[in-house]
Tab-separated table of C-alpha atoms and ligand atoms in Angstrom:
chain	number	residue	atom	x	y	z
A	1	MET	CA	0.000	0.005	-0.005
A	2	ARG	CA	1.317	3.435	-0.847
A	3	SER	CA	1.740	6.053	1.914
A	4	PHE	CA	-1.048	8.734	2.017
A	5	ASN	CA	-2.095	11.875	3.979
A	6	TYR	CA	-4.865	11.197	6.376
A	7	ALA	CA	-7.353	13.867	7.644
A	8	ILE	CA	-10.418	13.658	9.835
A	9	ALA	CA	-13.427	15.946	8.885
A	10	GLU	CA	-14.946	17.470	12.019
A	11	ASN	CA	-17.797	19.155	10.156
A	12	LYS	CA	-19.228	19.527	6.787
A	13	GLN	CA	-17.351	22.745	5.985
A	14	GLY	CA	-13.992	20.989	6.796
A	15	LEU	CA	-14.982	18.030	4.625
A	16	ALA	CA	-15.813	20.386	1.707
A	17	ALA	CA	-12.418	22.027	2.116
A	18	ALA	CA	-10.610	18.693	2.089
A	19	LEU	CA	-12.498	17.638	-1.057
A	20	GLU	CA	-11.529	20.947	-2.816
A	21	LYS	CA	-7.973	19.950	-2.033
A	22	GLY	CA	-8.394	16.485	-3.806
A	23	TYR	CA	-8.977	14.402	-0.646
A	24	LYS	CA	-10.982	11.252	-1.072
A	25	ILE	CA	-13.679	10.194	1.408
A	26	LYS	CA	-13.315	7.243	3.670
A	27	ALA	CA	-16.560	6.146	5.254
A	28	GLY	CA	-16.344	2.653	6.606
A	29	GLY	CA	-13.305	2.135	4.357
A	30	ILE	CA	-14.237	-1.503	3.354
A	31	ASP	CA	-14.078	-0.833	-0.334
A	32	LEU	CA	-11.641	2.125	-0.435
A	33	LEU	CA	-8.964	0.410	1.523
A	34	ASP	CA	-9.289	-2.717	-0.527
A	35	MET	CA	-8.883	-0.675	-3.724
A	36	MET	CA	-5.910	1.050	-2.236
A	37	LYS	CA	-4.217	-2.148	-1.009
A	38	GLU	CA	-4.633	-3.589	-4.540
A	39	ARG	CA	-3.120	-0.364	-5.885
A	40	ILE	CA	-6.184	0.203	-8.103
A	41	ASP	CA	-6.989	3.362	-6.155
A	42	LYS	CA	-3.827	5.541	-6.016
A	43	SER	CA	-5.291	8.308	-3.882
A	44	ASP	CA	-2.625	9.993	-1.697
A	45	ARG	CA	-5.072	12.037	0.402
A	46	ILE	CA	-7.802	10.393	2.408
A	47	VAL	CA	-10.401	12.198	4.668
A	48	SER	CA	-12.407	10.164	7.220
A	49	ILE	CA	-16.065	11.227	7.709
A	50	ALA	CA	-16.717	8.938	10.620
A	51	GLN	CA	-16.930	11.846	13.050
A	52	LEU	CA	-19.830	13.470	11.100
A	53	LYS	CA	-22.594	12.396	13.540
A	54	ASP	CA	-25.352	14.193	11.719
A	55	LEU	CA	-24.805	11.938	8.747
A	56	ARG	CA	-25.945	8.938	10.807
A	57	GLY	CA	-29.452	7.673	11.597
A	58	ILE	CA	-32.790	6.776	10.276
A	59	ARG	CA	-35.696	9.326	10.683
A	60	GLU	CA	-39.360	9.448	9.405
A	61	ARG	CA	-39.801	12.836	7.751
A	62	ASP	CA	-42.364	14.498	5.456
A	63	GLY	CA	-44.201	11.309	5.005
A	64	GLY	CA	-41.041	9.546	4.012
A	65	VAL	CA	-37.813	8.172	5.541
A	66	ALA	CA	-34.342	9.817	5.588
A	67	ILE	CA	-31.408	7.654	6.056
A	68	GLY	CA	-28.069	9.297	6.855
A	69	ALA	CA	-25.260	8.392	4.560
A	70	LEU	CA	-23.111	7.115	7.440
A	71	THR	CA	-25.736	4.761	8.781
A	72	THR	CA	-24.150	1.286	8.753
A	73	LEU	CA	-25.762	-1.763	7.057
A	74	ARG	CA	-26.172	-3.406	10.597
A	75	GLU	CA	-28.039	-0.305	11.852
A	76	LEU	CA	-30.359	-0.561	8.821
A	77	THR	CA	-31.091	-4.202	9.298
A	78	GLU	CA	-32.017	-3.573	12.936
A	79	ASN	CA	-34.552	-0.957	12.165
A	80	GLU	CA	-37.917	-2.536	12.789
A	81	MET	CA	-39.958	0.258	10.928
A	82	LEU	CA	-38.015	-0.322	7.754
A	83	ARG	CA	-38.285	-4.123	8.024
A	84	ARG	CA	-42.012	-3.883	8.432
A	85	LYS	CA	-42.837	-1.197	5.854
A	86	PHE	CA	-39.991	-1.851	3.342
A	87	PRO	CA	-39.048	-5.590	3.571
A	88	ALA	CA	-37.331	-5.554	0.207
A	89	LEU	CA	-34.767	-3.127	1.491
A	90	ALA	CA	-34.255	-4.928	4.692
A	91	ASP	CA	-33.926	-8.333	2.850
A	92	SER	CA	-31.423	-6.869	0.355
A	93	ILE	CA	-29.269	-5.624	3.201
A	94	ASP	CA	-29.519	-8.852	5.135
A	95	ASN	CA	-28.103	-10.580	2.102
A	96	ALA	CA	-25.258	-8.132	1.566
A	97	ALA	CA	-21.792	-9.185	2.576
A	98	THR	CA	-21.060	-10.714	6.109
A	99	PRO	CA	-22.077	-9.568	9.628
A	100	GLN	CA	-18.533	-8.195	10.088
A	101	VAL	CA	-18.724	-6.157	6.922
A	102	ARG	CA	-22.287	-4.892	7.682
A	103	GLU	CA	-21.060	-3.701	11.078
A	104	VAL	CA	-18.691	-1.208	9.419
A	105	ALA	CA	-19.990	-0.628	5.945
A	106	THR	CA	-22.101	2.465	5.469
A	107	ILE	CA	-25.089	2.828	3.206
A	108	GLY	CA	-23.404	5.890	1.353
A	109	GLY	CA	-20.254	3.718	0.708
A	110	ASN	CA	-22.393	0.869	-0.516
A	111	ILE	CA	-24.141	2.768	-3.271
A	112	LEU	CA	-20.784	4.356	-4.191
A	113	GLN	CA	-18.603	1.179	-4.133
A	114	ARG	CA	-16.545	0.478	-7.228
A	115	PRO	CA	-17.194	-2.549	-9.533
A	116	ARG	CA	-16.163	-6.031	-8.625
A	117	CYS	CA	-15.191	-7.021	-12.146
A	118	TRP	CA	-12.083	-9.251	-11.739
A	119	TYR	CA	-10.253	-7.552	-14.524
A	120	PHE	CA	-10.955	-4.109	-13.080
A	121	ARG	CA	-9.823	-5.297	-9.607
A	122	ARG	CA	-6.441	-6.635	-10.819
A	123	ALA	CA	-3.654	-4.111	-11.271
A	124	GLU	CA	-2.200	-5.996	-14.152
A	125	TYR	CA	-5.199	-5.434	-16.395
A	126	ASP	CA	-5.250	-2.041	-17.791
A	127	CYS	CA	-8.956	-2.182	-18.662
A	128	LEU	CA	-11.122	0.574	-20.180
A	129	ARG	CA	-12.462	1.676	-16.727
A	130	LYS	CA	-8.826	2.383	-15.672
A	131	GLY	CA	-8.009	4.375	-18.907
A	132	GLY	CA	-6.832	1.456	-20.995
A	133	GLN	CA	-8.092	0.330	-24.459
A	134	THR	CA	-9.702	-3.002	-23.782
A	135	CYS	CA	-12.640	-4.527	-21.887
A	136	PHE	CA	-10.941	-7.893	-21.091
A	137	ALA	CA	-14.357	-9.480	-20.351
A	138	VAL	CA	-15.170	-9.551	-24.018
A	139	ASN	CA	-12.714	-12.213	-25.057
A	140	GLY	CA	-11.941	-13.322	-21.421
A	141	ASP	CA	-14.012	-14.965	-18.575
A	142	ASN	CA	-17.343	-13.097	-18.600
A	143	THR	CA	-19.348	-15.437	-16.362
A	144	TYR	CA	-20.263	-12.646	-13.968
A	145	HIS	CA	-20.482	-9.718	-16.351
A	146	SER	CA	-23.342	-7.841	-17.730
A	147	ILE	CA	-26.110	-9.550	-19.720
A	148	TYR	CA	-27.559	-6.129	-20.804
A	149	PRO	CA	-25.223	-4.213	-23.234
A	150	MET	CA	-24.749	-0.628	-22.112
A	151	GLY	CA	-21.640	0.304	-23.861
A	152	SER	CA	-18.048	-1.049	-24.261
A	153	CYS	CA	-17.457	-1.918	-20.573
A	154	HIS	CA	-19.355	-4.959	-19.263
A	155	ILE	CA	-19.308	-4.640	-15.434
A	156	THR	CA	-22.287	-5.323	-13.271
A	157	HIS	CA	-23.231	-2.803	-10.667
A	158	PRO	CA	-22.016	-4.226	-7.364
A	159	SER	CA	-24.612	-2.957	-4.884
A	160	ASN	CA	-27.539	-5.291	-4.188
A	161	ILE	CA	-29.092	-2.616	-2.057
A	162	ALA	CA	-29.222	0.240	-4.541
A	163	PRO	CA	-32.061	-1.343	-6.622
A	164	ALA	CA	-34.461	-0.922	-3.712
A	165	PHE	CA	-33.717	2.886	-3.754
A	166	VAL	CA	-34.251	2.932	-7.586
A	167	ALA	CA	-37.476	1.048	-7.229
A	168	VAL	CA	-39.074	3.532	-4.775
A	169	GLY	CA	-37.795	6.624	-6.440
A	170	ALA	CA	-35.344	7.565	-3.656
A	171	GLN	CA	-33.326	10.729	-3.724
A	172	PHE	CA	-29.638	10.966	-2.921
A	173	VAL	CA	-29.052	14.191	-1.190
A	174	ALA	CA	-25.462	15.616	-1.609
A	175	SER	CA	-23.646	18.695	-0.299
A	176	ASP	CA	-20.687	20.679	-1.166
A	177	GLY	CA	-20.545	22.272	2.217
A	178	ARG	CA	-22.587	25.340	1.238
A	179	THR	CA	-25.599	24.193	-0.627
A	180	SER	CA	-27.372	20.841	-0.965
A	181	LYS	CA	-28.289	19.102	-4.130
A	182	THR	CA	-30.660	16.214	-4.896
A	183	TYR	CA	-29.990	13.412	-7.263
A	184	GLU	CA	-32.819	11.064	-8.344
A	185	ALA	CA	-31.646	7.549	-7.606
A	186	ARG	CA	-33.139	6.639	-11.131
A	187	ASP	CA	-30.828	9.002	-12.739
A	188	PHE	CA	-27.779	8.675	-10.607
A	189	PHE	CA	-26.015	5.770	-12.019
A	190	VAL	CA	-23.835	6.154	-15.156
A	191	ARG	CA	-23.816	3.728	-18.117
A	192	PRO	CA	-20.487	2.957	-19.655
A	193	SER	CA	-21.924	4.479	-22.882
A	194	GLU	CA	-22.122	7.846	-21.135
A	195	ASP	CA	-18.798	7.636	-19.277
A	196	VAL	CA	-16.665	4.465	-18.994
A	197	MET	CA	-14.626	5.808	-15.990
A	198	ARG	CA	-17.622	6.698	-13.669
A	199	GLU	CA	-20.330	4.735	-11.994
A	200	HIS	CA	-22.318	7.648	-10.731
A	201	LYS	CA	-22.839	11.353	-11.106
A	202	LEU	CA	-21.500	12.647	-7.846
A	203	PRO	CA	-18.664	15.232	-8.548
A	204	GLN	CA	-15.377	15.122	-6.590
A	205	ASN	CA	-16.295	18.257	-4.565
A	206	GLU	CA	-19.689	16.814	-3.212
A	207	PHE	CA	-20.572	14.279	-0.643
A	208	VAL	CA	-23.704	12.262	-0.064
A	209	THR	CA	-25.463	13.356	3.222
A	210	GLU	CA	-28.512	11.187	3.180
A	211	ILE	CA	-30.861	8.928	1.179
A	212	PHE	CA	-34.437	10.106	1.217
A	213	LEU	CA	-37.334	7.764	0.483
A	214	PRO	CA	-40.247	10.000	-0.227
A	215	LYS	CA	-42.840	7.232	0.157
A	216	LEU	CA	-42.585	3.566	1.268
A	217	PRO	CA	-44.279	1.124	-1.058
A	218	ASP	CA	-47.468	-0.782	-0.287
A	219	LYS	CA	-45.861	-4.088	-1.239
A	220	SER	CA	-42.309	-5.037	-1.831
A	221	ALA	CA	-39.955	-7.975	-2.111
A	222	TYR	CA	-36.355	-8.746	-2.818
A	223	VAL	CA	-35.219	-12.064	-4.213
A	224	GLU	CA	-31.631	-13.112	-5.256
A	225	VAL	CA	-29.853	-16.229	-6.456
A	226	LYS	CA	-26.229	-16.778	-5.451
A	227	GLU	CA	-23.700	-19.380	-6.298
A	228	LYS	CA	-23.136	-20.054	-2.673
A	229	GLN	CA	-25.417	-19.089	0.256
A	230	SER	CA	-22.664	-17.696	2.564
A	231	PHE	CA	-21.427	-14.231	1.679
A	232	ASP	CA	-21.228	-13.665	-2.047
A	233	TRP	CA	-22.603	-11.238	-4.610
A	234	PRO	CA	-25.700	-12.531	-6.360
A	235	LEU	CA	-25.757	-14.015	-9.961
A	236	ALA	CA	-28.944	-11.913	-10.318
A	237	ALA	CA	-31.348	-10.191	-7.925
A	238	CYS	CA	-34.625	-8.408	-8.283
A	239	VAL	CA	-36.590	-5.856	-6.174
A	240	ALA	CA	-40.342	-5.523	-6.962
A	241	THR	CA	-42.395	-2.768	-5.350
A	242	TYR	CA	-46.017	-1.664	-5.704
A	243	ALA	CA	-47.053	1.863	-4.881
A	244	ASP	CA	-49.608	4.321	-6.244
A	245	THR	CA	-51.043	1.504	-8.352
A	246	LYS	CA	-47.875	0.914	-10.250
A	247	TRP	CA	-45.170	-1.802	-10.187
A	248	ASN	CA	-41.474	-1.046	-10.186
A	249	VAL	CA	-39.319	-3.958	-11.136
A	250	VAL	CA	-35.530	-3.456	-10.766
A	251	LEU	CA	-32.704	-5.953	-11.444
A	252	ALA	CA	-29.421	-6.066	-9.748
A	253	HIS	CA	-26.030	-7.665	-10.763
A	254	VAL	CA	-27.081	-8.040	-14.378
A	255	ALA	CA	-26.005	-4.693	-15.903
A	256	PRO	CA	-23.596	-1.803	-15.248
A	257	ILE	CA	-26.385	0.061	-13.357
A	258	PRO	CA	-29.407	-1.189	-11.444
A	259	VAL	CA	-31.717	-1.727	-14.281
A	260	ARG	CA	-35.491	-1.156	-14.376
A	261	ALA	CA	-37.449	-3.840	-16.259
A	262	VAL	CA	-39.627	-1.334	-17.878
A	263	ALA	CA	-41.302	-3.899	-20.321
A	264	ALA	CA	-42.354	-5.965	-17.256
A	265	GLU	CA	-43.573	-2.842	-15.381
A	266	SER	CA	-45.861	-1.889	-18.285
A	267	LEU	CA	-47.219	-5.375	-18.674
A	268	LEU	CA	-48.171	-5.490	-15.088
A	269	GLY	CA	-50.184	-2.186	-15.332
A	270	ASP	CA	-52.071	-1.278	-12.219
A	271	ARG	CA	-53.041	-4.777	-11.122
A	272	ALA	CA	-52.308	-5.087	-7.467
A	273	ASP	CA	-52.437	-8.814	-7.307
A	274	ILE	CA	-50.237	-10.934	-9.507
A	275	ASP	CA	-50.820	-14.565	-10.290
A	276	GLU	CA	-48.403	-17.222	-11.454
A	277	ALA	CA	-49.247	-16.671	-15.139
A	278	LEU	CA	-48.758	-12.931	-15.105
A	279	ALA	CA	-45.639	-13.111	-13.097
A	280	GLN	CA	-44.295	-15.621	-15.711
A	281	GLN	CA	-45.175	-13.217	-18.529
A	282	ALA	CA	-43.626	-10.245	-16.816
A	283	SER	CA	-40.379	-12.136	-16.144
A	284	GLU	CA	-40.198	-13.075	-19.839
A	285	ALA	CA	-40.680	-9.436	-20.776
A	286	ALA	CA	-37.935	-8.401	-18.293
A	287	VAL	CA	-35.286	-10.452	-20.086
A	288	ALA	CA	-36.557	-10.014	-23.743
A	289	ASP	CA	-33.778	-7.522	-24.453
A	290	ALA	CA	-30.964	-9.314	-22.646
A	291	GLN	CA	-27.920	-9.997	-24.737
A	292	PRO	CA	-25.680	-12.337	-22.714
A	293	MET	CA	-21.896	-12.613	-23.421
A	294	THR	CA	-20.138	-15.804	-24.404
A	295	GLN	CA	-20.228	-17.434	-20.935
A	296	ASN	CA	-23.081	-15.901	-19.002
A	297	GLY	CA	-26.241	-16.965	-20.903
A	298	PHE	CA	-27.365	-19.059	-17.899
A	299	ARG	CA	-27.783	-15.789	-15.978
A	300	VAL	CA	-30.622	-14.727	-18.279
A	301	HIS	CA	-32.645	-17.660	-16.962
A	302	ILE	CA	-31.729	-16.671	-13.432
A	303	ALA	CA	-32.751	-13.078	-13.969
A	304	LYS	CA	-36.092	-14.250	-15.256
A	305	ALA	CA	-36.534	-16.476	-12.230
A	306	VAL	CA	-35.844	-13.685	-9.781
A	307	VAL	CA	-38.258	-11.321	-11.403
A	308	ARG	CA	-41.113	-14.030	-11.267
A	309	ARG	CA	-40.338	-14.874	-7.633
A	310	ALA	CA	-40.002	-11.192	-6.483
A	311	LEU	CA	-43.503	-10.405	-7.898
A	312	LEU	CA	-45.110	-13.476	-6.359
A	313	LYS	CA	-43.267	-12.920	-3.026
A	314	ALA	CA	-44.474	-9.234	-2.893
A	315	CYS	CA	-48.068	-10.531	-3.306
A	316	GLY	CA	-47.676	-12.966	-0.401
A	317	LYS	CA	-47.621	-15.982	-2.647
A	318	ASP	CA	-45.517	-19.073	-2.810
A	319	PHE	CA	-42.450	-18.090	-4.824
A	320	THR	CA	-40.110	-20.962	-4.166
A	321	ALA	CA	-40.927	-23.152	-7.129
B	401	FAD	C1	-16.516	-9.894	1.750
B	401	FAD	C2	-17.360	-8.839	1.192
B	401	FAD	C3	-18.626	-9.149	0.734
B	401	FAD	C4	-19.520	-8.090	0.215
B	401	FAD	N1	-20.734	-8.459	-0.324
B	401	FAD	C5	-21.587	-7.457	-0.776
B	401	FAD	C6	-22.862	-7.788	-1.246
B	401	FAD	O1	-23.250	-8.948	-1.244
B	401	FAD	N2	-23.601	-6.787	-1.652
B	401	FAD	C7	-23.183	-5.440	-1.690
B	401	FAD	O2	-23.987	-4.549	-2.075
B	401	FAD	N3	-21.992	-5.188	-1.222
B	401	FAD	C8	-21.098	-6.011	-0.736
B	401	FAD	N4	-19.839	-5.756	-0.286
B	401	FAD	C9	-19.434	-4.388	-0.531
B	401	FAD	C10	-19.596	-3.610	0.777
B	401	FAD	O3	-20.950	-3.554	1.125
B	401	FAD	C11	-19.027	-2.165	0.509
B	401	FAD	O4	-17.793	-2.266	0.285
B	401	FAD	C12	-19.373	-1.250	1.592
B	401	FAD	O5	-20.819	-1.107	1.796
B	401	FAD	C13	-18.736	0.082	1.417
B	401	FAD	O6	-19.095	0.910	2.404
B	401	FAD	P1	-17.982	1.767	3.191
B	401	FAD	O7	-18.670	2.641	4.143
B	401	FAD	O8	-16.977	0.830	3.785
B	401	FAD	O9	-17.424	2.736	1.999
B	401	FAD	P2	-15.899	3.185	1.677
B	401	FAD	O10	-15.040	2.028	1.281
B	401	FAD	O11	-15.452	4.039	2.907
B	401	FAD	O12	-16.157	4.077	0.462
B	401	FAD	C14	-16.607	3.487	-0.730
B	401	FAD	C15	-16.550	4.603	-1.881
B	401	FAD	O13	-17.577	5.574	-1.605
B	401	FAD	C16	-17.086	6.829	-1.375
B	401	FAD	N5	-17.918	7.437	-0.252
B	401	FAD	C17	-18.298	6.800	0.935
B	401	FAD	N6	-19.129	7.503	1.566
B	401	FAD	C18	-19.322	8.594	0.904
B	401	FAD	C19	-20.234	9.822	1.044
B	401	FAD	N7	-20.985	9.989	2.073
B	401	FAD	N8	-20.139	10.815	0.105
B	401	FAD	C20	-19.437	10.609	-1.062
B	401	FAD	N9	-18.504	9.538	-1.340
B	401	FAD	C21	-18.505	8.609	-0.310
B	401	FAD	C22	-15.676	6.664	-0.943
B	401	FAD	O14	-14.763	7.809	-1.369
B	401	FAD	C23	-15.317	5.412	-1.848
B	401	FAD	O15	-15.000	5.811	-3.215
B	401	FAD	C24	-19.057	-6.828	0.137
B	401	FAD	C25	-17.697	-6.413	0.725
B	401	FAD	C26	-16.957	-7.418	1.210
B	401	FAD	C27	-15.574	-7.102	1.652
């Protein structure tokens, strides 16, 4: 690991000043320090935000829920109100990482974590996302890569929690120390076709302060399929939510961003109750435009299965078949 300058932000203004000088934020540090140890992230200035207590906590506000960016995944899983009113979010967090990681990892860091692509994570591969000329997944091992083409890089977005925020139309609130700005979760994540070097729209001089959920859904469910049931990122996952007589269906780990299955959503229309036949049709619509790579076609079938199961689970039906 290279040596670096380390600062501790004592307030938002101090953090903003550090960001202006090129410091990079450390929240829990789970992803950032991994990236630095692997010499993928070469930052030489790090600022800890752990002391910013007002970035922590879960509050009901204006008919919705505000989650501070520094709230840990463990704190979120222990929140009974969210578990009762937004089970898809609680289930996605229960399934993320390990108890040890969830104790330290923050929700802000989770949505901003870098991709897990094994070529991106290895210093010896100078891939497109690191400024190189090649996406090594195209002719290499692409088992865990995208099944929805969105440009020349084929990562999948690593957060299995972010899709729940996309499904309910959450807002990511950011600050530059002076003013705050709101990013719609649905518009926050960046496709490789827009910019191959970035996964989100947050500029260097801003930090996320909270995630605001304007309204919790009437029904929701999260379903994932993993290769192994102990800690692992899913092969595919789906969040289905029903609110204001509309379904939102969002897939995780199948594309460079959490991807809405718009064709499935329109097919479901305003029907609050979904039966097996409709869930099956919606799942087929969800994967109709999938274009798997050479080794990951099997994940199209898994994506289809998680959509069907999430819809049935959200309606309280047996989804295990
Ligand atoms: C073994 C293991 C298994 C895992 N499994 C899963 C899984 O199944 N699903 C899943 O979703 N994740 C998984 N993860 C990833 C883990 O959840 C993330 O690494 C973690 O949530 C990152 O949070 P952090 O607070 O440690 O972020 P950090 O590492 O501190 O930061 C991550 C990035 O976000 C930036 N950042 C952090 N907070 C802010 C902020 N408030 N404003 C602006 N920028 C900010 C940092 O600068 C950095 O670039 C796993 C990790 C491990 C080690």
